Short mmCIF file of C-alpha atoms and ligand atoms in Angstrom, two decimals:
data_model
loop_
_atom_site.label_atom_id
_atom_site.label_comp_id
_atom_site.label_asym_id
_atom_site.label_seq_id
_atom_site.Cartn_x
_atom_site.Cartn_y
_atom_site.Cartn_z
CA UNK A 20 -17.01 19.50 35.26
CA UNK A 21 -17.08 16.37 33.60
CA UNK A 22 -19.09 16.41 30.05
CA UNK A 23 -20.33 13.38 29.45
CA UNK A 24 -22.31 13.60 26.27
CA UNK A 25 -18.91 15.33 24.35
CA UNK A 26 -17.18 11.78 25.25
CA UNK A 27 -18.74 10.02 22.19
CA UNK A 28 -19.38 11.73 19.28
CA UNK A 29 -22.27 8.66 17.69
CA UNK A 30 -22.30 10.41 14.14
CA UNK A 31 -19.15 11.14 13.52
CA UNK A 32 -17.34 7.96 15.05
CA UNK A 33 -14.75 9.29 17.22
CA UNK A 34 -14.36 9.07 21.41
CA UNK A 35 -12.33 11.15 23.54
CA UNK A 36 -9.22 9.56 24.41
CA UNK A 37 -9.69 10.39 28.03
CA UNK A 38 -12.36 7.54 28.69
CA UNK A 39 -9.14 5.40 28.71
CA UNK A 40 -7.84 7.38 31.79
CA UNK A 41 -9.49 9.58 34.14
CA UNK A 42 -10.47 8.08 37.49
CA UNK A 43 -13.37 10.43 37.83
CA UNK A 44 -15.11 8.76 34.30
CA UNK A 45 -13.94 5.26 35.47
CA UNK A 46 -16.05 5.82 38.38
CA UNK A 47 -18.67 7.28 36.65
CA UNK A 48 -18.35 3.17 34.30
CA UNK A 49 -18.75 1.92 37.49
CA UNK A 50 -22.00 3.18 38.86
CA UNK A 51 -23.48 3.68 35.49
CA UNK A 52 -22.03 0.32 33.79
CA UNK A 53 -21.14 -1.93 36.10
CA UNK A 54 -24.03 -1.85 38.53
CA UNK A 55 -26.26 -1.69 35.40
CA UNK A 56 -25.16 -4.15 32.95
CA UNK A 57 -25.31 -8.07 33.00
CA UNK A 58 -21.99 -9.27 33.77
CA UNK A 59 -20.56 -13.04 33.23
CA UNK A 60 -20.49 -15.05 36.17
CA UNK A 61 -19.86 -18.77 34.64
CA UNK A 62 -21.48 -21.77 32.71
CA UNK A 63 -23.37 -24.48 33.41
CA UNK A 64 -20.74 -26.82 32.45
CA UNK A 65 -18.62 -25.56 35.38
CA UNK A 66 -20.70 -26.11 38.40
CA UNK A 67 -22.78 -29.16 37.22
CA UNK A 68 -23.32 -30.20 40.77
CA UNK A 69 -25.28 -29.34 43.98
CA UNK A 70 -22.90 -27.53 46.30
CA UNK A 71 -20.22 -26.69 43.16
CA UNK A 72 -18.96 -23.12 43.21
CA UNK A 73 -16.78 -20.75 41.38
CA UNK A 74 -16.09 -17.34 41.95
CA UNK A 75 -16.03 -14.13 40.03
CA UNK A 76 -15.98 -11.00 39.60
CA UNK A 77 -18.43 -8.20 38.45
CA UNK A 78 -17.32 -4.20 38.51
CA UNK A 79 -14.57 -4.85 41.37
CA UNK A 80 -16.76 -6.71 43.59
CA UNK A 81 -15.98 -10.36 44.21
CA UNK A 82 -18.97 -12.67 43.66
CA UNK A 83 -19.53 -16.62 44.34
CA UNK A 84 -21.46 -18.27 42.51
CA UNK A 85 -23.20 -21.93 43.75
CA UNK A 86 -25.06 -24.67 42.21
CA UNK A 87 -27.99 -24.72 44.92
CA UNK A 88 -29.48 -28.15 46.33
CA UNK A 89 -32.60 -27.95 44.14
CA UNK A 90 -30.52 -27.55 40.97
CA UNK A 91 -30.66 -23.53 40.74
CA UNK A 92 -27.59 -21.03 40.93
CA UNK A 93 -27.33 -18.60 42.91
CA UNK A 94 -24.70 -15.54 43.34
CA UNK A 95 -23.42 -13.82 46.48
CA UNK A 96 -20.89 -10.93 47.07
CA UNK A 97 -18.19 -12.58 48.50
CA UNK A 98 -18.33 -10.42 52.02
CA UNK A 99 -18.50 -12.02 55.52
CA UNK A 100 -21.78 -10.39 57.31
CA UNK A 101 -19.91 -9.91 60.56
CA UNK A 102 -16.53 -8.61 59.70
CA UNK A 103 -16.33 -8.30 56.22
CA UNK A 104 -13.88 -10.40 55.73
CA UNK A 105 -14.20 -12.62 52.11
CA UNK A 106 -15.90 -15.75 52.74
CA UNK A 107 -14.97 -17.88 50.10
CA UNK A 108 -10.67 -17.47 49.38
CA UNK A 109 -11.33 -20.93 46.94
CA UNK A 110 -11.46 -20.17 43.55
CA UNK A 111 -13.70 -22.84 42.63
CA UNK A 112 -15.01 -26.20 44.26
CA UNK A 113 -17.11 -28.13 45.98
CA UNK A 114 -19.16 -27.51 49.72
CA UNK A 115 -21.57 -27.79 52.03
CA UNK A 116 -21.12 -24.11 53.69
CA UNK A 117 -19.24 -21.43 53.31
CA UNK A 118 -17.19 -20.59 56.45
CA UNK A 119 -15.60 -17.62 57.23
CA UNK A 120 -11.81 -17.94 57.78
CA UNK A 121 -11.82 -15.17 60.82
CA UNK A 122 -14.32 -15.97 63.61
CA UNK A 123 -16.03 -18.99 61.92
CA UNK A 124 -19.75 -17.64 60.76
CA UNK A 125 -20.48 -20.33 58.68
CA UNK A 126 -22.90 -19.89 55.61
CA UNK A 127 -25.31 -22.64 53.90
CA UNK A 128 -25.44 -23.01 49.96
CA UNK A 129 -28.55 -20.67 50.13
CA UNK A 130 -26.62 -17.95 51.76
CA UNK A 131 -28.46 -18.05 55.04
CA UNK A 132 -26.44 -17.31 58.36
CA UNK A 133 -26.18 -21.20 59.71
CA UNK A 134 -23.76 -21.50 62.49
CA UNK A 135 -22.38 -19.06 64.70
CA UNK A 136 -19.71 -19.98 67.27
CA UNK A 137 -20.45 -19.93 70.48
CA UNK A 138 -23.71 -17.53 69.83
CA UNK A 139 -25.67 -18.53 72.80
CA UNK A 140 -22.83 -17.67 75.32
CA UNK A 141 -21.76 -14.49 73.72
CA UNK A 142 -24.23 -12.79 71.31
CA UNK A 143 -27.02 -13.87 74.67
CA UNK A 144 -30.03 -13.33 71.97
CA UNK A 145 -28.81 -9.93 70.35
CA UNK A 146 -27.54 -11.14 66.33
CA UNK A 147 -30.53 -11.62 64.74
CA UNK A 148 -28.94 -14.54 62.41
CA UNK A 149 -32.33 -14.22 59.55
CA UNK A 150 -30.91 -10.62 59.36
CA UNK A 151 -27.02 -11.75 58.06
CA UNK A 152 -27.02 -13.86 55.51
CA UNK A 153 -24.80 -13.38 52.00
CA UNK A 154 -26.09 -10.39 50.13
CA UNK A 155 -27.52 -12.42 47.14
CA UNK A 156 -27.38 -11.10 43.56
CA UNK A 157 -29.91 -11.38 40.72
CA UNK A 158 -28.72 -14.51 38.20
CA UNK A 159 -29.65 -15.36 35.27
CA UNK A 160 -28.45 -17.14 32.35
CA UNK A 161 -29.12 -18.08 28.18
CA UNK A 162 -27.95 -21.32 27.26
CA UNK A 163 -26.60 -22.32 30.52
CA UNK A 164 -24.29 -18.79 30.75
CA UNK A 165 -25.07 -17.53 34.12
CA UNK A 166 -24.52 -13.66 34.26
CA UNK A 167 -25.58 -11.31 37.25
CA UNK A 168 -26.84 -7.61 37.79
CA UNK A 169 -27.12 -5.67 40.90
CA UNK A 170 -29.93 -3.38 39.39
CA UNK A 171 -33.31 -4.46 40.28
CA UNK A 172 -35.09 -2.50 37.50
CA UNK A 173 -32.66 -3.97 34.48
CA UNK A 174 -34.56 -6.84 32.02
CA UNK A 175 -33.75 -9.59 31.70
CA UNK A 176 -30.94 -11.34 30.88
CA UNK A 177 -32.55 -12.59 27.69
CA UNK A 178 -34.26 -9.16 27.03
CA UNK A 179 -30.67 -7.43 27.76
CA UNK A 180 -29.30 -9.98 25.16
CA UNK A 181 -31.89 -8.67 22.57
CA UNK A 182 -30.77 -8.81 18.98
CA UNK A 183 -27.32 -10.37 19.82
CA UNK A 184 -29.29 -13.85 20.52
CA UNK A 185 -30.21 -14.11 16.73
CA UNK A 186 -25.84 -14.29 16.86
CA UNK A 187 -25.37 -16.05 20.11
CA UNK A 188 -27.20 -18.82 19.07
CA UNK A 189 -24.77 -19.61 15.99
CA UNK A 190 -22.82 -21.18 18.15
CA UNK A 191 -24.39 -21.90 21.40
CA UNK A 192 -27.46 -23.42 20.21
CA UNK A 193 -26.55 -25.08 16.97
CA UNK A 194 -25.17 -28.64 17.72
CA UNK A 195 -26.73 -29.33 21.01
CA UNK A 196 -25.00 -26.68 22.95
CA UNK A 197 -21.87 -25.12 23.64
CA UNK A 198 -19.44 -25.24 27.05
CA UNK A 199 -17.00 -23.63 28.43
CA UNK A 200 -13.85 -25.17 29.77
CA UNK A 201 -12.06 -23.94 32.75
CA UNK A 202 -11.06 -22.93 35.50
CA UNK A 203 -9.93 -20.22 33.84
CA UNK A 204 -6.36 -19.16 33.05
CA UNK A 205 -5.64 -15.36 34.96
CA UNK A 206 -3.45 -12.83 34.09
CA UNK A 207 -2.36 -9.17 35.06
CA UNK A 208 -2.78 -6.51 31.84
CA UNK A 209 -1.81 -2.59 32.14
CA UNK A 210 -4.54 -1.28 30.22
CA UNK A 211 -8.22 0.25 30.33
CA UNK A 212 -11.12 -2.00 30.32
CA UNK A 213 -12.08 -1.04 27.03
CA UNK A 214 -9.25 -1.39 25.02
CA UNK A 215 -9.50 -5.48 24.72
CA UNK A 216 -13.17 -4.99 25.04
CA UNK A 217 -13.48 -2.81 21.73
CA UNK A 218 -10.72 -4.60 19.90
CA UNK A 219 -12.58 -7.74 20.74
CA UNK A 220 -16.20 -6.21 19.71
CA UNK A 221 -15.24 -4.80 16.05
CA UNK A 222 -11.31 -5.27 14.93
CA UNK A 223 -10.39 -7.81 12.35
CA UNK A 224 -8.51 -4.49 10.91
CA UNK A 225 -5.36 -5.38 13.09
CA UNK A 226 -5.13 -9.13 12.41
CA UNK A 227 -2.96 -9.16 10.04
CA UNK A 228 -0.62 -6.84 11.09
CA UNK A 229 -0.62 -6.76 14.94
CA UNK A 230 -0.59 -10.97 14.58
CA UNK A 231 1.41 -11.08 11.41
CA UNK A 232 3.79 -12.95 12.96
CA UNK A 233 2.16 -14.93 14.95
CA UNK A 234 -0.60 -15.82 12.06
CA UNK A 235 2.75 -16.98 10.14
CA UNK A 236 3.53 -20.39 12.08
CA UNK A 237 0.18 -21.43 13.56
CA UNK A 238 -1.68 -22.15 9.51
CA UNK A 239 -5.42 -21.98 9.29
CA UNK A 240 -8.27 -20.10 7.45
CA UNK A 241 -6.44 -16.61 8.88
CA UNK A 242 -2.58 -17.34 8.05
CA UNK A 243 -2.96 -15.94 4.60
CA UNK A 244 -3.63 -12.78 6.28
CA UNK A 245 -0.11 -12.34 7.52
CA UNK A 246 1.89 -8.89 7.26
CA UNK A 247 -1.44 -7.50 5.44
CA UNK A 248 0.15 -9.36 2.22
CA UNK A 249 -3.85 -10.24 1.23
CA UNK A 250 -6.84 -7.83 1.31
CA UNK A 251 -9.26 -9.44 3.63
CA UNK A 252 -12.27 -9.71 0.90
CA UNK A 253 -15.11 -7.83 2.20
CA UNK A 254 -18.01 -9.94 1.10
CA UNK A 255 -16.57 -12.75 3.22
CA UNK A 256 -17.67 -11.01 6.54
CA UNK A 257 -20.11 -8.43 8.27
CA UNK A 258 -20.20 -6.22 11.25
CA UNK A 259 -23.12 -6.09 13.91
CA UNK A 260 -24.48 -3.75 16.67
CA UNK A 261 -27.14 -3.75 19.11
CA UNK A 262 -28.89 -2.02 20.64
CA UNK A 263 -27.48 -2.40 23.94
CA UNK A 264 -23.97 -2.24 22.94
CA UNK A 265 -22.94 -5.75 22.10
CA UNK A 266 -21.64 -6.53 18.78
CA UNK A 267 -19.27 -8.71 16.91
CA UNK A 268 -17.25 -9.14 13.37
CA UNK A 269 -17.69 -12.10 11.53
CA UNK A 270 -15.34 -13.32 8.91
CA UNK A 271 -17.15 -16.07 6.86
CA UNK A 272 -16.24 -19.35 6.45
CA UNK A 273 -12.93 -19.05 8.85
CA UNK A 274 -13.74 -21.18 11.48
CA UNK A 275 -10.65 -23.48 12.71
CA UNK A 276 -9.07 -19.63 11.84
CA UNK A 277 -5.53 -20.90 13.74
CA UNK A 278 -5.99 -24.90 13.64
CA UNK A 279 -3.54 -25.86 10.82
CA UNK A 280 -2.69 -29.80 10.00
CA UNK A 281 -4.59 -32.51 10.63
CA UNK A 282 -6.73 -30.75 13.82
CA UNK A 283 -7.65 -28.01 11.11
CA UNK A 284 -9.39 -30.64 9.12
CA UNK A 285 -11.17 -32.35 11.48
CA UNK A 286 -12.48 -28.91 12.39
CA UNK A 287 -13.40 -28.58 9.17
CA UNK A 288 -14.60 -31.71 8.62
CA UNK A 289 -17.21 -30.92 11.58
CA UNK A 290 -18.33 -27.55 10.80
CA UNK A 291 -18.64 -28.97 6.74
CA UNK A 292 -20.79 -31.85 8.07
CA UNK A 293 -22.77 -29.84 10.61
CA UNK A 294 -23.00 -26.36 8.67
CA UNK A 295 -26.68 -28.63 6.55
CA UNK A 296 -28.08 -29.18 9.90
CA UNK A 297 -27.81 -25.93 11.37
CA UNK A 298 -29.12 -23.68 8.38
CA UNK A 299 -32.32 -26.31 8.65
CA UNK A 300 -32.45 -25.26 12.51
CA UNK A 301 -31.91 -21.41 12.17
CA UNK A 302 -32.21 -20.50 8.76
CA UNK A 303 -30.01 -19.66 5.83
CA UNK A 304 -28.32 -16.47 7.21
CA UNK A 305 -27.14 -18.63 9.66
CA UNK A 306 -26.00 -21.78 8.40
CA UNK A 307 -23.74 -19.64 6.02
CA UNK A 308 -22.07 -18.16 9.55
CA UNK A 309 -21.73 -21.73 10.83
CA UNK A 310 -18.43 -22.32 11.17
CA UNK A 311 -17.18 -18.89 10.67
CA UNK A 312 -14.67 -16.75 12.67
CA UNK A 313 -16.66 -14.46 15.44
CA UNK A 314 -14.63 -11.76 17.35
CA UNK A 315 -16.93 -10.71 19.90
CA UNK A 316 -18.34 -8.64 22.77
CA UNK A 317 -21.32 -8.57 25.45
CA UNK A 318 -21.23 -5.36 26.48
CA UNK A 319 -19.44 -4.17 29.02
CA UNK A 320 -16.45 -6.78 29.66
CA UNK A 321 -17.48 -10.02 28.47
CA UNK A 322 -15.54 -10.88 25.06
CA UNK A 323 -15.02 -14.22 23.32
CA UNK A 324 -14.04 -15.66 19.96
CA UNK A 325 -15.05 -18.50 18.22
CA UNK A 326 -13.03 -19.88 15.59
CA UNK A 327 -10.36 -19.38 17.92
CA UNK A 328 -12.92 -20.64 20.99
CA UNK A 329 -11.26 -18.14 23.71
CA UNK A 330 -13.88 -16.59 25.93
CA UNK A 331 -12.71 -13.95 28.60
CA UNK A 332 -14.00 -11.39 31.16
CA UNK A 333 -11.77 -8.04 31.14
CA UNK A 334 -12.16 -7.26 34.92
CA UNK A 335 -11.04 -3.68 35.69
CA UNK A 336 -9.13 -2.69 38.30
CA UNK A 337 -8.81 0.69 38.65
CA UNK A 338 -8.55 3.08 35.02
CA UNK A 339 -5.38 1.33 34.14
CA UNK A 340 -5.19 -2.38 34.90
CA UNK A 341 -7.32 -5.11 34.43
CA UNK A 342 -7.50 -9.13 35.36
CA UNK A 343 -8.03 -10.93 32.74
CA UNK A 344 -9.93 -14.23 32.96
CA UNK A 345 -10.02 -16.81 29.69
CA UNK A 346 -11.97 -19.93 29.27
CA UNK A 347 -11.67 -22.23 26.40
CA UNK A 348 -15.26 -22.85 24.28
CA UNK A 349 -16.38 -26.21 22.94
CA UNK A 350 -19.68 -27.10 21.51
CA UNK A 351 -20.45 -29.87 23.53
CA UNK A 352 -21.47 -32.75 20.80
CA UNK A 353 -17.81 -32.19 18.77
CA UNK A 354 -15.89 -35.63 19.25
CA UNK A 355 -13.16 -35.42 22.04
CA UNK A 356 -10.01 -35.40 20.20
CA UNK A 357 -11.42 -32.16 18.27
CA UNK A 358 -12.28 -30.74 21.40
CA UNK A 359 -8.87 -31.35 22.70
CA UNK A 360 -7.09 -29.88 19.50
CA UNK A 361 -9.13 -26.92 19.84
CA UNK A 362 -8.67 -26.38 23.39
CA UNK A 363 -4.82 -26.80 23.13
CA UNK A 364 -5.19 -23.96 20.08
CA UNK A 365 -7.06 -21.93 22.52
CA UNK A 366 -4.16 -21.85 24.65
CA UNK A 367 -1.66 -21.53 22.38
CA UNK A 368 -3.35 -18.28 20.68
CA UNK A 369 -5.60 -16.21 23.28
CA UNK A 370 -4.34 -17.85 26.80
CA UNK A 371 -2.23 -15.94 29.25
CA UNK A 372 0.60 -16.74 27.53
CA UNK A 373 -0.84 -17.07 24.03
CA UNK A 374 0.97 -15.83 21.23
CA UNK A 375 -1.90 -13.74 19.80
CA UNK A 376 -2.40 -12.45 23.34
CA UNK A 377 0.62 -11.15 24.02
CA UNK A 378 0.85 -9.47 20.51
CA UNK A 379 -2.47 -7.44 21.87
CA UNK A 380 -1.39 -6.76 25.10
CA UNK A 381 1.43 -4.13 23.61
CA UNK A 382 -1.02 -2.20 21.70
CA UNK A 383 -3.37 -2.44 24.46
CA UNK A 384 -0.78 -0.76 27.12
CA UNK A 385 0.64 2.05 24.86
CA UNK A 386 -3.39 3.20 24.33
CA UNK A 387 -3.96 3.18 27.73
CA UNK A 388 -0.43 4.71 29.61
CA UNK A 389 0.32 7.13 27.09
CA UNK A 390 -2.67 9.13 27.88
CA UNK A 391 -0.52 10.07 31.19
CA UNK A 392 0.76 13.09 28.58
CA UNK A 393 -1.41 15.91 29.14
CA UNK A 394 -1.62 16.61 25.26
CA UNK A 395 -2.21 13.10 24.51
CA UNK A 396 -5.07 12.60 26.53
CA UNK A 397 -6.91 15.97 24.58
CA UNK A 398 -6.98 13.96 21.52
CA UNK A 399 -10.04 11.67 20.26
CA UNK A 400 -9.70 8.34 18.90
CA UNK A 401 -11.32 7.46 15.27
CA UNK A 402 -13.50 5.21 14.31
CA UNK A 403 -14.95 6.02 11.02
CA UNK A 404 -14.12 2.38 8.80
CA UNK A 405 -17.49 1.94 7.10
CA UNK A 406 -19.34 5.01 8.32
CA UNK A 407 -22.17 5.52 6.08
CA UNK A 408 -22.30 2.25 5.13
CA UNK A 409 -24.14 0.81 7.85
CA UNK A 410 -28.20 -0.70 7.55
CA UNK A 411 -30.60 -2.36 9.61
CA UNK A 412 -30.51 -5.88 9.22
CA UNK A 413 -34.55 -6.99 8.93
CA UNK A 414 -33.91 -10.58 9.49
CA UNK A 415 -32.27 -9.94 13.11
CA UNK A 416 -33.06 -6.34 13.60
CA UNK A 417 -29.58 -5.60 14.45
CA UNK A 418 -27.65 -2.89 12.77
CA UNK A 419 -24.86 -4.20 9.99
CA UNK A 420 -22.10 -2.91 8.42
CA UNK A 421 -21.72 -4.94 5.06
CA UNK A 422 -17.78 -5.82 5.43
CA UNK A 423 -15.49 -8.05 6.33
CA UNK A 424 -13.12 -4.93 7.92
CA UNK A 425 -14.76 -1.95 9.28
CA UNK A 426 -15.37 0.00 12.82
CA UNK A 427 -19.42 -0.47 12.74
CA UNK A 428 -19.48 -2.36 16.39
CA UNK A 429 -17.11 -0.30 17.98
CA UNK A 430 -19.43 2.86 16.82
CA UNK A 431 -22.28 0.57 18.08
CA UNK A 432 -20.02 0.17 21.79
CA UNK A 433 -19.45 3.49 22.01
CA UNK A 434 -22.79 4.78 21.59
CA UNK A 435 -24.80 2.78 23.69
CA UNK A 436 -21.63 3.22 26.33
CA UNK A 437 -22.47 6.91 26.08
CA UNK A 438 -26.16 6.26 26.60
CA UNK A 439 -25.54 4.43 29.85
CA UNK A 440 -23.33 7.32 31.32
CA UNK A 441 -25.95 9.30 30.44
CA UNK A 442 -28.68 7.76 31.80
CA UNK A 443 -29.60 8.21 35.33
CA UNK A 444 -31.36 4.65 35.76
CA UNK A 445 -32.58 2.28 33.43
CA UNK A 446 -36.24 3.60 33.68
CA UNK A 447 -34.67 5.69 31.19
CA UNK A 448 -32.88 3.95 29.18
CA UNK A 449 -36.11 1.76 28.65
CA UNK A 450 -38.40 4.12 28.36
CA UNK A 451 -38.00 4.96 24.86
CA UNK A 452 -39.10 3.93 21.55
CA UNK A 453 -37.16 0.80 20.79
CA UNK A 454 -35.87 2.33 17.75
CA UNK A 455 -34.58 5.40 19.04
CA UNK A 456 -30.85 3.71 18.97
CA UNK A 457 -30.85 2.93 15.23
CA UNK A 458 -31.59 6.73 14.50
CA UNK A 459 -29.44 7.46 16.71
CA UNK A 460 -26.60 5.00 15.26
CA UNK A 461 -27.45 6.12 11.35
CA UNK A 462 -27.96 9.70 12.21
CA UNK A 463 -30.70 9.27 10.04
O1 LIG B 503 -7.35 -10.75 17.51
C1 LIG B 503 -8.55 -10.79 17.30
N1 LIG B 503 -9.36 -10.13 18.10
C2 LIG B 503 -9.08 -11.55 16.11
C3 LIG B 503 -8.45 -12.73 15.74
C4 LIG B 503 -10.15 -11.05 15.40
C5 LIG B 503 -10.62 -11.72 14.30
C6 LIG B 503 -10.00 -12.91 13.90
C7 LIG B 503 -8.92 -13.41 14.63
FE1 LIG B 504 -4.33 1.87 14.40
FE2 LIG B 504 -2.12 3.18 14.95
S1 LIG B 504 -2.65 2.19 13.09
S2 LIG B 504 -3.71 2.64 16.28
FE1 LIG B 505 -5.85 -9.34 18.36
#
């Protein structure tokens, strides 16, 4: 029998390596994650128009999402009511309906049923056509990101968010808004979920060796970094957790992190000019992270980093492979020849064929497909950097570790992961003092 609660030890910092294996947990993340948690859909900035649509993915179900008549979005699984056959096979676009490519059951915007062929000689009064519509799927977003949830009783998107707005808001709500720029590269990775989703939430520890070389011949704030030859200082940075598992790193003032010559210092040059503004907006905490480096994760699957302005979706499929979906960020008000210079660094570091991409993706597969050994897959995986050190934060509420380098939102992860395989629904996990975590977290 499976023991869930011995997966995660929250005190301690360690997880059992298993979680990045066995089938029967992976389902378990399924039910107990994935058709739980908020999961990205898209932005704004994607379907700006009446009758635009993308589609997605959430758990393994395929989702399309579609800027409605009136202005709203709304999401759909992506499943034909007669057949079951997908309904959409465009990635993105523009329509009036969505028509099914096998008989023809054709779909409006709002997901109703519309057309039928032939239904009067055929169905003679039997399909009841209210009754057949898309399956529609709660939607929500903060600052035009739109994700969904199939659980009824989850909060809010906003609520679910929590804490990690007080973050979010650094960069999406600081210069008029951010956007994200698509469609979105794809790729094929063989590895768990969670391994680019915890490296993503808490690691600035590998930079400068897993990217030494990479970190070498792009410049910027990080190249110093290279081959570990500097010790990251660890004033320049903190860690943060939440409550419902999202967290990120930051790494102070090293915002065009990979954008060397003349693009770094227009980067510069905006975050420098900007950096005023935004601590009058927010507050001083967060002017000084203005313009830093943010490695980051919404928990479950939704990472991004800004500095490097890569945002992605780590879609599993199956224990050991995921998709992986990347989007460049922007905030929308930078002038157009930054945005293009950062975009074009986007690529060139955390797109499919990125440099900094592919130096993860090895580390990423060995932690995963090793664990086929029997004796490999006993051990436990450690995550102890800056145990002890960690406080609440009173100005956000979050929990920080007070370093540049340390493992304090991948403790954060793994705890609240372990709370939501625990938890039967999320009457439970909500019906609890709204502290409980932090104990929890500080063992204290
Ligand atoms: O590779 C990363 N996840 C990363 C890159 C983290 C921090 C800074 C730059
Ligand atoms: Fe970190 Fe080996 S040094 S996984
Ligand atoms: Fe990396």
């Amino acid at each position: 029998m499976l023991n869930i609660e011995s997966l995660v030890d929250v005190r301690n910092g360690t997880q059992a390596k298993r979680i990045f294996w066995d089938e029967e947990i992976y389902q378990l993340e399924l039910e107990r994650i994935f058709d739980r948690c908020w999961l990205f859909l898209t932005h704004d900035s994607l379907i700006p128009n009446p009758g635009d649509f993308t589609t997605a993915i959430m758990g393994e179900d395929e989702v399309i999402v579609v800027r409605q008549m009136n202005g709203g979005v709304k999401a759909f699984l992506n499943v034909c009511a007669h057949r079951g056959t997908r309904v959409c096979s465009a990635e993105a676009g523009n329509t009036r309906a969505f028509t099914c490519t096998y008989h023809g059951w054709a779909y409006g915007l709002d997901g109703s049923l519309q057309a039928v062929p032939f239904e009067n000689e055929f169905y003679k009064g039997v399909l009841d056509k209210s009754t057949h519509g898309l399956t529609e799927i709660r939607a929500e977003n903060y600052m035009g990101f739109w994700y969904g949830n199939f659980d009824q009783q989850a909060p809010s998107l906003y609520d679910y968010l929590g804490e990690f707005r007080f973050y979010l808001d650094v960069w999406m709500d600081s210069t008029g808004g951010a956007e994200l720029v698509g469609p979105p590269s794809r790729s094929l990775l063989k590895c768990n979920w969670k391994t680019p989703a915890e490296n993503f939430v808490g690691d600035a520890y590998h930079v400068g060796w897993t990217h030494a070389a990479s970190l070498s011949v792009l410049g910027g704030e990080l190249s110093a970094m290279s081959g570990n030859k500097m010790v990251p200082p660890a004033g320049a940075g903190v860690q943060i957790t939440t409550r419902f598992g999202h967290g990120l790193g930051i790494l102070t003032d090293a915002g065009p992190a990979l954008l060397g010559g003349k693009a770094g210092d227009m980067a510069r040059k905006w975050y420098g000019e900007n950096r005023k503004k935004v601590a009058e907006k927010m507050g001083k905490t967060r002017g000084g992270y203005y313009g830093s480096h943010f490695n980051s994760t919404v928990f479950p699957n939704n990472s991004y980093l800004w500095g490097t302005n890569t945002f992605k979706v780590w879609a599993p499929r199956g224990p050991h492979h995921i998709e992986v979906f990347t989007w460049g960020i922007v905030e929308k008000n930078m002038p157009d020849e930054l945005k293009e210079a950062i975009l074009d660094m986007a690529t060139r570091t955390f797109g499919t064929a990125g440099m900094l991409e592919g130096d993860d993706a090895d580390n990423m597969e060995s932690m995963t497909h090793l664990n086929r050994g029997r004796q490999i897959r006993k051990g436990r995986l450690n995550a102890q950097m800056g145990l002890g050190d960690d406080k609440v934060d009173q100005e956000s509420g979050a929990i920080i570790g007070p370093s540049s380098v340390g493992e304090t939102s991948y403790r954060g992860y793994y705890r609240a992961y372990r709370e939501y395989l625990m938890a039967k629904d999320w009457d439970e996990l909500l019906n609890k003092d709204p502290d409980a975590w932090k104990r929890e977290f500080l063992g204290r």
